């Protein structure tokens, strides 16, 4: 079992605390959301979602909290960096703008002693599968997290949400 990644955990708590205190609404997403529900702990970064119209407010909040804001060429996220840790702030998922309904659909769960909205396993799995393409189709990377939360996933919803993606169907 790999050691805990205290730097990632600290960044997760720091970002969530700042966003809770100053806004905007947000939700924990990606592999850390799956970790909250029993998946393996991520080792690379932390993902949060904010509504697309709240992107600049989120960047300002995190910058004021001591994060360095990086704007990569991808137009669907910005990166908040603290120390050597990256927190990805996504405002589009697979080309679809994140809206407040997505965030309100998250469950509030205590994560590392901080209550925060966390996307459901069904939502995260559907998004991860929707991102599969002929250029990025790594089932091996998805299997541990999806296997760990498989009984919490509404598979009928995932199948409907990913019906137009042959790679997701194969998974």
Coordinates of C-alpha atoms in Angstrom, one line a residue:
X1 CA 0.0 0.0 0.0
X2 CA 1.5 3.4 -1.0
X3 CA 2.2 6.0 1.7
X4 CA -0.3 8.8 2.2
X5 CA 0.3 11.8 0.1
X6 CA 0.2 14.5 2.8
X7 CA 1.1 17.3 0.4
X8 CA -1.9 16.5 -1.8
X9 CA -4.2 16.2 1.2
X10 CA -3.0 19.5 2.6
X11 CA -3.6 21.2 -0.8
X12 CA -7.1 19.6 -1.0
X13 CA -8.0 20.9 2.5
X14 CA -6.4 24.3 1.9
X15 CA -8.3 24.9 -1.4
X16 CA -11.6 23.6 -0.1
X17 CA -11.3 25.7 3.1
X18 CA -10.6 28.9 1.0
X19 CA -13.5 28.2 -1.4
X20 CA -15.9 27.5 1.5
X21 CA -14.9 30.7 3.2
X22 CA -14.8 33.0 0.1
X23 CA -16.7 31.2 -2.6
X24 CA -17.6 30.3 -5.2
X25 CA -19.5 27.0 -4.9
X26 CA -17.3 24.0 -5.8
X27 CA -17.2 20.3 -5.6
X28 CA -14.4 17.8 -5.2
X29 CA -14.1 15.8 -8.4
X30 CA -11.9 13.2 -10.2
X31 CA -9.9 10.5 -8.5
X32 CA -10.1 12.2 -5.1
X33 CA -13.9 12.1 -5.3
X34 CA -13.6 8.4 -5.9
X35 CA -11.1 8.1 -3.0
X36 CA -13.7 9.6 -0.7
X37 CA -16.0 6.8 -1.7
X38 CA -13.5 4.1 -1.2
X39 CA -11.2 4.2 -4.3
X40 CA -7.4 4.3 -4.2
X41 CA -5.8 7.6 -3.2
X42 CA -4.5 9.7 -6.1
X43 CA -0.8 10.5 -6.3
X44 CA -0.7 13.3 -9.0
X45 CA -3.1 16.1 -8.3
X46 CA -6.4 17.2 -6.8
X47 CA -9.5 18.0 -9.0
X48 CA -12.3 20.4 -8.2
X49 CA -15.1 21.7 -10.3
X50 CA -16.6 25.2 -10.3
X51 CA -19.3 26.6 -12.5
X52 CA -17.9 28.1 -15.7
X53 CA -19.2 31.6 -14.8
X54 CA -17.4 31.3 -11.4
X55 CA -14.0 30.5 -12.8
X56 CA -12.4 34.0 -12.2
X57 CA -13.9 34.2 -8.7
X58 CA -12.4 30.8 -7.9
X59 CA -9.0 31.9 -9.3
X60 CA -9.1 35.1 -7.2
X61 CA -10.1 33.2 -4.0
X62 CA -7.3 30.7 -4.4
X63 CA -4.7 33.3 -5.3
X64 CA -5.6 35.3 -2.2
X65 CA -5.2 32.0 -0.2
X66 CA -1.6 31.7 -1.4
X67 CA -1.9 29.5 -4.5
X68 CA -0.1 30.5 -7.6
X69 CA -2.5 30.5 -10.6
X70 CA -1.4 28.9 -13.8
X71 CA -3.4 29.2 -17.0
X72 CA -2.5 26.3 -19.3
X73 CA -3.4 26.4 -23.0
X74 CA -6.4 24.1 -22.3
X75 CA -9.4 26.3 -22.0
X76 CA -11.4 24.0 -19.6
X77 CA -9.4 24.5 -16.4
X78 CA -6.8 26.5 -14.5
X79 CA -4.2 25.2 -12.1
X80 CA -3.7 26.4 -8.6
X81 CA -0.3 25.5 -7.3
X82 CA 1.0 25.4 -3.8
X83 CA 4.5 24.0 -3.2
X84 CA 4.9 21.3 -5.7
X85 CA 1.2 20.3 -5.7
X86 CA -1.3 21.0 -8.4
X87 CA -5.0 21.6 -7.8
X88 CA -6.9 21.4 -11.1
X89 CA -9.9 23.7 -11.2
X90 CA -12.1 22.4 -13.9
X91 CA -14.9 24.5 -15.3
X92 CA -15.8 22.2 -18.3
X93 CA -16.0 18.5 -18.3
X94 CA -15.6 16.8 -21.6
X95 CA -16.4 20.0 -23.4
X96 CA -19.6 20.7 -21.4
X97 CA -19.6 23.8 -19.1
X98 CA -19.9 22.9 -15.4
X99 CA -23.0 24.6 -14.0
X100 CA -24.4 25.2 -10.6
X101 CA -26.8 22.2 -10.9
X102 CA -23.7 19.9 -11.2
X103 CA -22.3 21.3 -8.0
X104 CA -25.6 21.2 -6.2
X105 CA -25.9 17.5 -7.2
X106 CA -22.8 16.7 -5.2
X107 CA -23.1 15.1 -1.8
X108 CA -21.6 17.1 1.2
X109 CA -19.2 14.8 2.9
X110 CA -16.5 15.3 5.5
X111 CA -13.2 14.9 3.8
X112 CA -10.1 15.1 5.9
X113 CA -12.1 16.9 8.6
X114 CA -13.5 19.5 6.1
X115 CA -17.2 19.2 5.0
X116 CA -17.4 19.8 1.3
X117 CA -19.4 18.8 -1.8
X118 CA -18.1 15.7 -3.5
X119 CA -19.3 14.5 -6.9
X120 CA -21.0 11.2 -6.8
X121 CA -19.2 8.0 -8.0
X122 CA -21.7 7.8 -10.9
X123 CA -20.9 11.3 -12.0
X124 CA -17.1 10.8 -11.8
X125 CA -17.2 7.4 -13.6
X126 CA -19.4 8.8 -16.4
X127 CA -17.0 11.7 -16.9
X128 CA -13.9 9.6 -16.8
X129 CA -15.4 7.1 -19.3
X130 CA -16.6 10.0 -21.5
X131 CA -13.1 11.3 -21.8
X132 CA -11.8 8.1 -23.4
X133 CA -10.7 8.6 -27.0
X134 CA -8.5 6.9 -29.6
X135 CA -5.7 9.1 -28.3
X136 CA -6.3 8.4 -24.6
X137 CA -7.8 5.0 -23.8
X138 CA -6.0 3.6 -20.7
X139 CA -8.4 1.1 -19.1
X140 CA -5.7 0.0 -16.7
X141 CA -5.6 3.4 -15.0
X142 CA -9.4 3.5 -14.6
X143 CA -9.9 0.0 -13.3
X144 CA -8.7 0.3 -9.7
X145 CA -10.9 3.4 -8.9
X146 CA -13.9 2.1 -10.8
X147 CA -13.6 -1.4 -9.3
X148 CA -13.5 0.1 -5.8
X149 CA -16.7 2.1 -6.2
X150 CA -18.6 -0.2 -8.6
X151 CA -21.4 -1.0 -6.2
X152 CA -22.1 2.8 -5.6
X153 CA -22.4 3.5 -9.4
X154 CA -25.7 3.8 -11.2
X155 CA -24.5 1.8 -14.2
X156 CA -27.7 2.5 -16.2
X157 CA -27.0 6.2 -15.9
X158 CA -23.4 5.7 -16.9
X159 CA -24.4 3.7 -20.0
X160 CA -26.9 6.4 -21.0
X161 CA -24.4 9.2 -20.4
X162 CA -21.6 7.5 -22.4
X163 CA -23.7 5.8 -25.1
X164 CA -22.1 7.8 -27.9
X165 CA -18.6 6.8 -26.8
X166 CA -17.4 3.4 -28.2
X167 CA -14.4 3.4 -25.8
X168 CA -16.7 3.9 -22.8
X169 CA -19.0 1.1 -24.1
X170 CA -16.0 -1.2 -24.4
X171 CA -14.9 -0.5 -20.8

